[in-house]
JSON list of C-alpha atoms in Angstrom, two decimals:
[
{"chain": "R", "resi": 1, "resn": "ASP", "atom": "CA", "xyz": [-13.76, -15.92, 1.43]},
{"chain": "R", "resi": 2, "resn": "ALA", "atom": "CA", "xyz": [-14.34, -12.28, 2.19]},
{"chain": "R", "resi": 3, "resn": "GLY", "atom": "CA", "xyz": [-11.39, -9.99, 1.71]},
{"chain": "R", "resi": 4, "resn": "VAL", "atom": "CA", "xyz": [-10.58, -6.92, 3.76]},
{"chain": "R", "resi": 5, "resn": "THR", "atom": "CA", "xyz": [-13.71, -4.84, 4.11]},
{"chain": "R", "resi": 6, "resn": "GLN", "atom": "CA", "xyz": [-13.80, -1.15, 4.90]},
{"chain": "R", "resi": 7, "resn": "SER", "atom": "CA", "xyz": [-16.67, 1.13, 5.72]},
{"chain": "R", "resi": 8, "resn": "PRO", "atom": "CA", "xyz": [-17.92, 3.54, 4.71]},
{"chain": "R", "resi": 9, "resn": "THR", "atom": "CA", "xyz": [-16.69, 3.69, 1.11]},
{"chain": "R", "resi": 10, "resn": "HIS", "atom": "CA", "xyz": [-17.12, 7.44, 0.85]},
{"chain": "R", "resi": 11, "resn": "LEU", "atom": "CA", "xyz": [-17.44, 10.16, 3.45]},
{"chain": "R", "resi": 12, "resn": "ILE", "atom": "CA", "xyz": [-17.74, 13.93, 3.40]},
{"chain": "R", "resi": 13, "resn": "LYS", "atom": "CA", "xyz": [-16.89, 15.87, 6.56]},
{"chain": "R", "resi": 14, "resn": "THR", "atom": "CA", "xyz": [-16.48, 19.52, 7.51]},
{"chain": "R", "resi": 15, "resn": "ARG", "atom": "CA", "xyz": [-13.24, 21.01, 8.83]},
{"chain": "R", "resi": 16, "resn": "GLY", "atom": "CA", "xyz": [-12.95, 20.57, 12.57]},
{"chain": "R", "resi": 17, "resn": "GLN", "atom": "CA", "xyz": [-15.18, 17.51, 12.72]},
{"chain": "R", "resi": 18, "resn": "GLN", "atom": "CA", "xyz": [-14.16, 14.04, 13.80]},
{"chain": "R", "resi": 19, "resn": "VAL", "atom": "CA", "xyz": [-14.36, 10.86, 11.73]},
{"chain": "R", "resi": 20, "resn": "THR", "atom": "CA", "xyz": [-14.20, 7.12, 12.40]},
{"chain": "R", "resi": 21, "resn": "LEU", "atom": "CA", "xyz": [-13.26, 4.64, 9.71]},
{"chain": "R", "resi": 22, "resn": "ARG", "atom": "CA", "xyz": [-13.73, 0.91, 10.11]},
{"chain": "R", "resi": 23, "resn": "CYS", "atom": "CA", "xyz": [-11.90, -2.15, 8.85]},
{"chain": "R", "resi": 24, "resn": "SER", "atom": "CA", "xyz": [-12.56, -5.88, 9.07]},
{"chain": "R", "resi": 25, "resn": "PRO", "atom": "CA", "xyz": [-9.54, -8.04, 8.28]},
{"chain": "R", "resi": 26, "resn": "ILE", "atom": "CA", "xyz": [-9.48, -11.32, 6.42]},
{"chain": "R", "resi": 27, "resn": "SER", "atom": "CA", "xyz": [-10.57, -14.17, 8.66]},
{"chain": "R", "resi": 28, "resn": "GLY", "atom": "CA", "xyz": [-7.58, -15.48, 10.58]},
{"chain": "R", "resi": 29, "resn": "HIS", "atom": "CA", "xyz": [-5.49, -12.33, 10.12]},
{"chain": "R", "resi": 30, "resn": "LYS", "atom": "CA", "xyz": [-4.52, -10.73, 13.41]},
{"chain": "R", "resi": 31, "resn": "SER", "atom": "CA", "xyz": [-2.62, -7.70, 12.10]},
{"chain": "R", "resi": 32, "resn": "VAL", "atom": "CA", "xyz": [-4.24, -4.58, 10.69]},
{"chain": "R", "resi": 33, "resn": "SER", "atom": "CA", "xyz": [-2.43, -1.61, 9.15]},
{"chain": "R", "resi": 34, "resn": "TRP", "atom": "CA", "xyz": [-3.75, 1.78, 8.12]},
{"chain": "R", "resi": 35, "resn": "TYR", "atom": "CA", "xyz": [-2.43, 3.90, 5.27]},
{"chain": "R", "resi": 36, "resn": "GLN", "atom": "CA", "xyz": [-3.28, 7.36, 3.95]},
{"chain": "R", "resi": 37, "resn": "GLN", "atom": "CA", "xyz": [-3.12, 7.87, 0.20]},
{"chain": "R", "resi": 38, "resn": "VAL", "atom": "CA", "xyz": [-3.33, 11.46, -0.93]},
{"chain": "R", "resi": 39, "resn": "LEU", "atom": "CA", "xyz": [-4.23, 11.98, -4.58]},
{"chain": "R", "resi": 40, "resn": "GLY", "atom": "CA", "xyz": [-1.18, 11.57, -6.77]},
{"chain": "R", "resi": 41, "resn": "GLN", "atom": "CA", "xyz": [0.97, 9.98, -4.08]},
{"chain": "R", "resi": 42, "resn": "GLY", "atom": "CA", "xyz": [1.70, 6.53, -2.74]},
{"chain": "R", "resi": 43, "resn": "PRO", "atom": "CA", "xyz": [0.18, 5.23, 0.48]},
{"chain": "R", "resi": 44, "resn": "GLN", "atom": "CA", "xyz": [1.77, 6.46, 3.70]},
{"chain": "R", "resi": 45, "resn": "PHE", "atom": "CA", "xyz": [1.88, 4.24, 6.77]},
{"chain": "R", "resi": 46, "resn": "ILE", "atom": "CA", "xyz": [-0.18, 5.51, 9.70]},
{"chain": "R", "resi": 47, "resn": "PHE", "atom": "CA", "xyz": [-0.54, 2.62, 12.18]},
{"chain": "R", "resi": 48, "resn": "GLN", "atom": "CA", "xyz": [-0.20, -1.10, 12.60]},
{"chain": "R", "resi": 49, "resn": "TYR", "atom": "CA", "xyz": [-1.99, -3.12, 15.26]},
{"chain": "R", "resi": 50, "resn": "TYR", "atom": "CA", "xyz": [-1.47, -6.72, 16.24]},
{"chain": "R", "resi": 51, "resn": "GLU", "atom": "CA", "xyz": [-3.37, -8.50, 18.96]},
{"chain": "R", "resi": 52, "resn": "LYS", "atom": "CA", "xyz": [-4.89, -5.18, 20.01]},
{"chain": "R", "resi": 53, "resn": "GLU", "atom": "CA", "xyz": [-1.52, -3.57, 20.58]},
{"chain": "R", "resi": 54, "resn": "GLU", "atom": "CA", "xyz": [0.13, -0.87, 18.49]},
{"chain": "R", "resi": 55, "resn": "ARG", "atom": "CA", "xyz": [3.14, -2.26, 16.63]},
{"chain": "R", "resi": 56, "resn": "GLY", "atom": "CA", "xyz": [4.11, 0.81, 14.73]},
{"chain": "R", "resi": 57, "resn": "ARG", "atom": "CA", "xyz": [3.17, 4.39, 14.04]},
{"chain": "R", "resi": 58, "resn": "GLY", "atom": "CA", "xyz": [4.03, 6.56, 11.08]},
{"chain": "R", "resi": 59, "resn": "ASN", "atom": "CA", "xyz": [4.75, 10.27, 11.05]},
{"chain": "R", "resi": 60, "resn": "PHE", "atom": "CA", "xyz": [1.23, 11.52, 11.71]},
{"chain": "R", "resi": 61, "resn": "PRO", "atom": "CA", "xyz": [-0.04, 13.97, 14.33]},
{"chain": "R", "resi": 62, "resn": "ASP", "atom": "CA", "xyz": [-1.79, 12.93, 17.51]},
{"chain": "R", "resi": 63, "resn": "ARG", "atom": "CA", "xyz": [-5.11, 13.81, 15.89]},
{"chain": "R", "resi": 64, "resn": "PHE", "atom": "CA", "xyz": [-4.85, 10.35, 14.36]},
{"chain": "R", "resi": 65, "resn": "SER", "atom": "CA", "xyz": [-5.58, 7.40, 16.60]},
{"chain": "R", "resi": 66, "resn": "ALA", "atom": "CA", "xyz": [-6.63, 3.80, 16.15]},
{"chain": "R", "resi": 67, "resn": "ARG", "atom": "CA", "xyz": [-7.58, 0.72, 18.04]},
{"chain": "R", "resi": 68, "resn": "GLN", "atom": "CA", "xyz": [-8.11, -2.96, 17.42]},
{"chain": "R", "resi": 69, "resn": "PHE", "atom": "CA", "xyz": [-10.90, -5.03, 18.90]},
{"chain": "R", "resi": 70, "resn": "PRO", "atom": "CA", "xyz": [-10.88, -8.62, 20.19]},
{"chain": "R", "resi": 71, "resn": "ASN", "atom": "CA", "xyz": [-12.29, -9.83, 16.86]},
{"chain": "R", "resi": 72, "resn": "TYR", "atom": "CA", "xyz": [-9.28, -8.12, 15.18]},
{"chain": "R", "resi": 73, "resn": "SER", "atom": "CA", "xyz": [-11.37, -5.48, 13.43]},
{"chain": "R", "resi": 74, "resn": "SER", "atom": "CA", "xyz": [-10.03, -1.96, 13.71]},
{"chain": "R", "resi": 75, "resn": "GLU", "atom": "CA", "xyz": [-11.07, 1.66, 13.77]},
{"chain": "R", "resi": 76, "resn": "LEU", "atom": "CA", "xyz": [-9.12, 4.71, 12.68]},
{"chain": "R", "resi": 77, "resn": "ASN", "atom": "CA", "xyz": [-10.16, 8.00, 14.26]},
{"chain": "R", "resi": 78, "resn": "VAL", "atom": "CA", "xyz": [-9.18, 11.43, 13.07]},
{"chain": "R", "resi": 79, "resn": "ASN", "atom": "CA", "xyz": [-10.03, 14.48, 15.17]},
{"chain": "R", "resi": 80, "resn": "ALA", "atom": "CA", "xyz": [-10.15, 18.15, 14.23]},
{"chain": "R", "resi": 81, "resn": "LEU", "atom": "CA", "xyz": [-10.21, 17.41, 10.51]},
{"chain": "R", "resi": 82, "resn": "LEU", "atom": "CA", "xyz": [-8.18, 19.58, 8.17]},
{"chain": "R", "resi": 83, "resn": "LEU", "atom": "CA", "xyz": [-8.61, 20.02, 4.44]},
{"chain": "R", "resi": 84, "resn": "GLY", "atom": "CA", "xyz": [-5.31, 18.19, 4.02]},
{"chain": "R", "resi": 85, "resn": "ASP", "atom": "CA", "xyz": [-6.79, 15.06, 5.59]},
{"chain": "R", "resi": 86, "resn": "SER", "atom": "CA", "xyz": [-8.78, 14.50, 2.41]},
{"chain": "R", "resi": 87, "resn": "ALA", "atom": "CA", "xyz": [-7.47, 11.21, 1.05]},
{"chain": "R", "resi": 88, "resn": "LEU", "atom": "CA", "xyz": [-8.13, 7.55, 0.41]},
{"chain": "R", "resi": 89, "resn": "TYR", "atom": "CA", "xyz": [-7.63, 5.64, 3.66]},
{"chain": "R", "resi": 90, "resn": "LEU", "atom": "CA", "xyz": [-6.55, 2.07, 3.11]},
{"chain": "R", "resi": 91, "resn": "CYS", "atom": "CA", "xyz": [-6.64, -0.80, 5.54]},
{"chain": "R", "resi": 92, "resn": "ALA", "atom": "CA", "xyz": [-4.46, -3.86, 5.09]},
{"chain": "R", "resi": 93, "resn": "SER", "atom": "CA", "xyz": [-4.49, -7.12, 6.98]},
{"chain": "R", "resi": 94, "resn": "SER", "atom": "CA", "xyz": [-1.79, -9.75, 7.31]},
{"chain": "R", "resi": 95, "resn": "LEU", "atom": "CA", "xyz": [-0.66, -12.64, 9.42]},
{"chain": "R", "resi": 96, "resn": "ALA", "atom": "CA", "xyz": [1.53, -11.82, 12.42]},
{"chain": "R", "resi": 97, "resn": "SER", "atom": "CA", "xyz": [4.73, -11.03, 10.58]},
{"chain": "R", "resi": 98, "resn": "ASP", "atom": "CA", "xyz": [4.13, -11.93, 7.01]},
{"chain": "R", "resi": 99, "resn": "THR", "atom": "CA", "xyz": [5.46, -10.80, 3.70]},
{"chain": "R", "resi": 100, "resn": "GLU", "atom": "CA", "xyz": [2.05, -10.24, 2.21]},
{"chain": "R", "resi": 101, "resn": "ALA", "atom": "CA", "xyz": [-0.50, -7.62, 3.15]},
{"chain": "R", "resi": 102, "resn": "PHE", "atom": "CA", "xyz": [-3.98, -7.68, 1.70]},
{"chain": "R", "resi": 103, "resn": "PHE", "atom": "CA", "xyz": [-5.63, -4.32, 1.08]},
{"chain": "R", "resi": 104, "resn": "GLY", "atom": "CA", "xyz": [-9.24, -3.26, 1.25]},
{"chain": "R", "resi": 105, "resn": "GLN", "atom": "CA", "xyz": [-10.78, -0.94, -1.31]},
{"chain": "R", "resi": 106, "resn": "GLY", "atom": "CA", "xyz": [-10.42, 2.03, 0.96]},
{"chain": "R", "resi": 107, "resn": "THR", "atom": "CA", "xyz": [-12.54, 4.83, 2.36]},
{"chain": "R", "resi": 108, "resn": "ARG", "atom": "CA", "xyz": [-12.52, 8.05, 0.38]},
{"chain": "R", "resi": 109, "resn": "LEU", "atom": "CA", "xyz": [-12.63, 10.94, 2.87]},
{"chain": "R", "resi": 110, "resn": "THR", "atom": "CA", "xyz": [-13.35, 14.43, 1.62]},
{"chain": "R", "resi": 111, "resn": "VAL", "atom": "CA", "xyz": [-13.00, 17.34, 4.05]},
{"chain": "R", "resi": 112, "resn": "VAL", "atom": "CA", "xyz": [-14.74, 20.54, 3.00]},
{"chain": "D", "resi": 1, "resn": "ALA", "atom": "CA", "xyz": [15.41, 4.60, 7.33]},
{"chain": "D", "resi": 2, "resn": "GLN", "atom": "CA", "xyz": [14.08, 3.33, 4.06]},
{"chain": "D", "resi": 3, "resn": "SER", "atom": "CA", "xyz": [12.77, 5.01, 0.94]},
{"chain": "D", "resi": 4, "resn": "VAL", "atom": "CA", "xyz": [11.61, 4.21, -2.56]},
{"chain": "D", "resi": 5, "resn": "THR", "atom": "CA", "xyz": [11.93, 6.24, -5.74]},
{"chain": "D", "resi": 6, "resn": "GLN", "atom": "CA", "xyz": [9.89, 5.40, -8.79]},
{"chain": "D", "resi": 7, "resn": "LEU", "atom": "CA", "xyz": [11.38, 6.98, -11.89]},
{"chain": "D", "resi": 8, "resn": "GLY", "atom": "CA", "xyz": [8.73, 8.28, -14.24]},
{"chain": "D", "resi": 9, "resn": "SER", "atom": "CA", "xyz": [5.31, 9.13, -12.91]},
{"chain": "D", "resi": 10, "resn": "HIS", "atom": "CA", "xyz": [3.76, 8.23, -16.26]},
{"chain": "D", "resi": 11, "resn": "VAL", "atom": "CA", "xyz": [4.76, 5.51, -18.73]},
{"chain": "D", "resi": 12, "resn": "SER", "atom": "CA", "xyz": [3.00, 4.91, -22.04]},
{"chain": "D", "resi": 13, "resn": "VAL", "atom": "CA", "xyz": [3.51, 1.82, -24.19]},
{"chain": "D", "resi": 14, "resn": "SER", "atom": "CA", "xyz": [1.78, 0.25, -27.16]},
{"chain": "D", "resi": 15, "resn": "GLU", "atom": "CA", "xyz": [-0.14, -2.97, -26.78]},
{"chain": "D", "resi": 16, "resn": "GLY", "atom": "CA", "xyz": [2.29, -5.85, -27.22]},
{"chain": "D", "resi": 17, "resn": "ALA", "atom": "CA", "xyz": [5.35, -3.78, -26.31]},
{"chain": "D", "resi": 18, "resn": "LEU", "atom": "CA", "xyz": [7.70, -4.31, -23.38]},
{"chain": "D", "resi": 19, "resn": "VAL", "atom": "CA", "xyz": [6.68, -2.79, -20.08]},
{"chain": "D", "resi": 20, "resn": "LEU", "atom": "CA", "xyz": [9.46, -1.44, -17.85]},
{"chain": "D", "resi": 21, "resn": "LEU", "atom": "CA", "xyz": [8.65, 0.37, -14.63]},
{"chain": "D", "resi": 22, "resn": "ARG", "atom": "CA", "xyz": [11.60, 1.57, -12.59]},
{"chain": "D", "resi": 23, "resn": "CYS", "atom": "CA", "xyz": [12.08, 1.41, -8.84]},
{"chain": "D", "resi": 24, "resn": "ASN", "atom": "CA", "xyz": [15.13, 2.27, -6.77]},
{"chain": "D", "resi": 25, "resn": "TYR", "atom": "CA", "xyz": [15.28, 1.82, -3.03]},
{"chain": "D", "resi": 26, "resn": "SER", "atom": "CA", "xyz": [17.33, 3.07, -0.15]},
{"chain": "D", "resi": 27, "resn": "SER", "atom": "CA", "xyz": [17.78, 0.83, 2.85]},
{"chain": "D", "resi": 28, "resn": "SER", "atom": "CA", "xyz": [20.34, 0.39, 5.60]},
{"chain": "D", "resi": 29, "resn": "VAL", "atom": "CA", "xyz": [19.73, -3.36, 5.75]},
{"chain": "D", "resi": 30, "resn": "PRO", "atom": "CA", "xyz": [18.73, -5.97, 3.15]},
{"chain": "D", "resi": 31, "resn": "PRO", "atom": "CA", "xyz": [15.19, -5.04, 2.23]},
{"chain": "D", "resi": 32, "resn": "TYR", "atom": "CA", "xyz": [12.03, -6.84, 1.33]},
{"chain": "D", "resi": 33, "resn": "LEU", "atom": "CA", "xyz": [10.53, -5.35, -1.82]},
{"chain": "D", "resi": 34, "resn": "PHE", "atom": "CA", "xyz": [7.07, -5.40, -3.33]},
{"chain": "D", "resi": 35, "resn": "TRP", "atom": "CA", "xyz": [5.20, -4.30, -6.42]},
{"chain": "D", "resi": 36, "resn": "TYR", "atom": "CA", "xyz": [1.49, -3.53, -6.17]},
{"chain": "D", "resi": 37, "resn": "VAL", "atom": "CA", "xyz": [-1.08, -2.58, -8.80]},
{"chain": "D", "resi": 38, "resn": "GLN", "atom": "CA", "xyz": [-4.02, -0.25, -8.18]},
{"chain": "D", "resi": 39, "resn": "TYR", "atom": "CA", "xyz": [-6.96, 0.07, -10.53]},
{"chain": "D", "resi": 40, "resn": "PRO", "atom": "CA", "xyz": [-9.20, 3.15, -10.32]},
{"chain": "D", "resi": 41, "resn": "ASN", "atom": "CA", "xyz": [-11.24, 3.37, -7.13]},
{"chain": "D", "resi": 42, "resn": "GLN", "atom": "CA", "xyz": [-9.79, 0.14, -5.80]},
{"chain": "D", "resi": 43, "resn": "GLY", "atom": "CA", "xyz": [-7.28, -0.95, -3.21]},
{"chain": "D", "resi": 44, "resn": "LEU", "atom": "CA", "xyz": [-3.83, -2.36, -3.86]},
{"chain": "D", "resi": 45, "resn": "GLN", "atom": "CA", "xyz": [-3.18, -5.85, -5.22]},
{"chain": "D", "resi": 46, "resn": "LEU", "atom": "CA", "xyz": [0.18, -7.54, -4.74]},
{"chain": "D", "resi": 47, "resn": "LEU", "atom": "CA", "xyz": [1.91, -8.37, -8.02]},
{"chain": "D", "resi": 48, "resn": "LEU", "atom": "CA", "xyz": [5.09, -9.88, -6.62]},
{"chain": "D", "resi": 49, "resn": "LYS", "atom": "CA", "xyz": [7.53, -9.73, -3.73]},
{"chain": "D", "resi": 50, "resn": "TYR", "atom": "CA", "xyz": [11.25, -10.17, -3.10]},
{"chain": "D", "resi": 51, "resn": "THR", "atom": "CA", "xyz": [12.14, -11.75, 0.22]},
{"chain": "D", "resi": 52, "resn": "SER", "atom": "CA", "xyz": [15.87, -12.52, -0.18]},
{"chain": "D", "resi": 53, "resn": "ALA", "atom": "CA", "xyz": [15.42, -15.76, -2.04]},
{"chain": "D", "resi": 54, "resn": "ALA", "atom": "CA", "xyz": [15.79, -15.77, -5.84]},
{"chain": "D", "resi": 55, "resn": "THR", "atom": "CA", "xyz": [16.74, -12.38, -7.26]},
{"chain": "D", "resi": 56, "resn": "LEU", "atom": "CA", "xyz": [14.42, -12.81, -10.25]},
{"chain": "D", "resi": 57, "resn": "VAL", "atom": "CA", "xyz": [10.86, -12.85, -8.99]},
{"chain": "D", "resi": 58, "resn": "LYS", "atom": "CA", "xyz": [7.87, -13.88, -11.04]},
{"chain": "D", "resi": 59, "resn": "GLY", "atom": "CA", "xyz": [4.45, -12.53, -10.20]},
{"chain": "D", "resi": 60, "resn": "ILE", "atom": "CA", "xyz": [0.91, -12.59, -11.42]},
{"chain": "D", "resi": 61, "resn": "ASN", "atom": "CA", "xyz": [-0.32, -11.50, -14.85]},
{"chain": "D", "resi": 62, "resn": "GLY", "atom": "CA", "xyz": [3.04, -12.15, -16.49]},
{"chain": "D", "resi": 63, "resn": "PHE", "atom": "CA", "xyz": [5.00, -9.56, -14.52]},
{"chain": "D", "resi": 64, "resn": "GLU", "atom": "CA", "xyz": [8.45, -10.14, -13.11]},
{"chain": "D", "resi": 65, "resn": "ALA", "atom": "CA", "xyz": [11.09, -8.09, -11.32]},
{"chain": "D", "resi": 66, "resn": "GLU", "atom": "CA", "xyz": [14.79, -8.47, -10.68]},
{"chain": "D", "resi": 67, "resn": "PHE", "atom": "CA", "xyz": [16.50, -7.46, -7.45]},
{"chain": "D", "resi": 68, "resn": "LYS", "atom": "CA", "xyz": [19.87, -5.87, -8.15]},
{"chain": "D", "resi": 69, "resn": "LYS", "atom": "CA", "xyz": [21.70, -5.05, -4.94]},
{"chain": "D", "resi": 70, "resn": "SER", "atom": "CA", "xyz": [24.60, -3.28, -6.69]},
{"chain": "D", "resi": 71, "resn": "GLU", "atom": "CA", "xyz": [22.16, -0.91, -8.38]},
{"chain": "D", "resi": 72, "resn": "THR", "atom": "CA", "xyz": [19.67, -0.77, -5.45]},
{"chain": "D", "resi": 73, "resn": "SER", "atom": "CA", "xyz": [16.97, -1.42, -8.02]},
{"chain": "D", "resi": 74, "resn": "PHE", "atom": "CA", "xyz": [13.87, -3.57, -8.35]},
{"chain": "D", "resi": 75, "resn": "HIS", "atom": "CA", "xyz": [12.46, -2.79, -11.79]},
{"chain": "D", "resi": 76, "resn": "LEU", "atom": "CA", "xyz": [9.18, -4.33, -12.93]},
{"chain": "D", "resi": 77, "resn": "THR", "atom": "CA", "xyz": [8.88, -5.79, -16.43]},
{"chain": "D", "resi": 78, "resn": "LYS", "atom": "CA", "xyz": [6.40, -7.55, -18.65]},
{"chain": "D", "resi": 79, "resn": "PRO", "atom": "CA", "xyz": [7.34, -8.76, -22.13]},
{"chain": "D", "resi": 80, "resn": "SER", "atom": "CA", "xyz": [4.08, -7.85, -23.83]},
{"chain": "D", "resi": 81, "resn": "ALA", "atom": "CA", "xyz": [1.62, -5.23, -22.58]},
{"chain": "D", "resi": 82, "resn": "HIS", "atom": "CA", "xyz": [-2.12, -5.82, -22.60]},
{"chain": "D", "resi": 83, "resn": "MET", "atom": "CA", "xyz": [-4.80, -3.16, -22.49]},
{"chain": "D", "resi": 84, "resn": "SER", "atom": "CA", "xyz": [-5.86, -4.56, -19.11]},
{"chain": "D", "resi": 85, "resn": "ASP", "atom": "CA", "xyz": [-2.44, -3.67, -17.67]},
{"chain": "D", "resi": 86, "resn": "ALA", "atom": "CA", "xyz": [-3.35, 0.03, -17.67]},
{"chain": "D", "resi": 87, "resn": "ALA", "atom": "CA", "xyz": [-3.30, 1.01, -13.99]},
{"chain": "D", "resi": 88, "resn": "GLU", "atom": "CA", "xyz": [-1.13, 2.62, -11.34]},
{"chain": "D", "resi": 89, "resn": "TYR", "atom": "CA", "xyz": [1.83, 0.66, -10.05]},
{"chain": "D", "resi": 90, "resn": "PHE", "atom": "CA", "xyz": [3.53, 1.10, -6.70]},
{"chain": "D", "resi": 91, "resn": "CYS", "atom": "CA", "xyz": [6.87, -0.14, -5.49]},
{"chain": "D", "resi": 92, "resn": "ALA", "atom": "CA", "xyz": [7.23, -0.64, -1.73]},
{"chain": "D", "resi": 93, "resn": "VAL", "atom": "CA", "xyz": [9.98, -1.58, 0.71]},
{"chain": "D", "resi": 94, "resn": "THR", "atom": "CA", "xyz": [10.06, -2.91, 4.24]},
{"chain": "D", "resi": 95, "resn": "LEU", "atom": "CA", "xyz": [13.01, -3.73, 6.44]},
{"chain": "D", "resi": 96, "resn": "ASP", "atom": "CA", "xyz": [11.62, -6.94, 7.86]},
{"chain": "D", "resi": 97, "resn": "THR", "atom": "CA", "xyz": [9.07, -9.56, 6.99]},
{"chain": "D", "resi": 98, "resn": "ASN", "atom": "CA", "xyz": [6.28, -7.27, 8.12]},
{"chain": "D", "resi": 99, "resn": "ALA", "atom": "CA", "xyz": [4.58, -6.18, 4.92]},
{"chain": "D", "resi": 100, "resn": "GLY", "atom": "CA", "xyz": [2.11, -4.21, 6.99]},
{"chain": "D", "resi": 101, "resn": "LYS", "atom": "CA", "xyz": [4.67, -1.45, 7.63]},
{"chain": "D", "resi": 102, "resn": "SER", "atom": "CA", "xyz": [5.80, -0.73, 4.12]},
{"chain": "D", "resi": 103, "resn": "THR", "atom": "CA", "xyz": [7.14, 2.48, 2.61]},
{"chain": "D", "resi": 104, "resn": "PHE", "atom": "CA", "xyz": [5.70, 3.18, -0.82]},
{"chain": "D", "resi": 105, "resn": "GLY", "atom": "CA", "xyz": [6.89, 5.12, -3.83]},
{"chain": "D", "resi": 106, "resn": "ASP", "atom": "CA", "xyz": [4.68, 7.74, -5.43]},
{"chain": "D", "resi": 107, "resn": "GLY", "atom": "CA", "xyz": [3.54, 5.41, -8.16]},
{"chain": "D", "resi": 108, "resn": "THR", "atom": "CA", "xyz": [3.76, 5.11, -11.93]},
{"chain": "D", "resi": 109, "resn": "THR", "atom": "CA", "xyz": [0.69, 5.36, -14.11]},
{"chain": "D", "resi": 110, "resn": "LEU", "atom": "CA", "xyz": [0.89, 2.93, -17.00]},
{"chain": "D", "resi": 111, "resn": "THR", "atom": "CA", "xyz": [-1.05, 3.75, -20.16]},
{"chain": "D", "resi": 112, "resn": "VAL", "atom": "CA", "xyz": [-1.40, 1.11, -22.89]},
{"chain": "D", "resi": 113, "resn": "LYS", "atom": "CA", "xyz": [-2.16, 2.36, -26.38]},
{"chain": "D", "resi": 114, "resn": "PRO", "atom": "CA", "xyz": [-3.98, 0.16, -28.88]}
]
C-alpha cells in the first residue's frame, strides 16, 4: 500500500512568490494535517482538514492557507514567501480521530 | 495549552549501551503522548504512543517509554543501542485522540558510537 505521498520533494522559490504543496493521504484516511519543520526544530502544526473542512489551525499568518479535495488529497498554499518560510513541510494523514498519524517524506522549500 | 520539552538536544552513546531520551510535557488535561523517529531527509515514523492505558508502553525496534504523571515525564529508553538507531527523535503531545494536531518538542539527535 502506498503511504502518504507529497510533491514536489524539493522546491526553490524567490521572496514574494507563491507556492503550492501537495499531499495524497493513505487510502481510506480522511484527515490530513500539515506541519512546518524549520531546521533544528520540531514540526509545528499548521492545519488539519477532515472531510474538506478545517478542523484546526496553528499559529501561522494568513499567508498560509490549505484545502482538501473530495478525494481527500490536500494542498498547502503559501503567499508572499519570506526567507523564514524555508523549511521542510510535512503532511500527515490519519483516520477521523485516531491516535496515529502517518507522515510523508516532506517537501523541502527553500526561499531565496 | 500543551507543550513538550526534550532535555538534551544531542545524546551520544556507545553501541550496546542504554539509550535514554528525556521528555517532559505540560498539559492541563491527561495527555496522549508519542515518540517519533526521523532519519535524514525522511518524514517521521511513530515509535510508540501512550493513550491512557498501560503506563509502560512498548514500541518498535526495542524502544519503550514510561508515562509518569507525578513527574510529567515520558522518557524513551532502549536497553542496547544499535548503530541503526542513530537518528533524530521527537516527543509529541496531544490533548485528545487526534494525533494529527500534535505539539512537538525540538528533538534529540542520537549518535551511536562503535
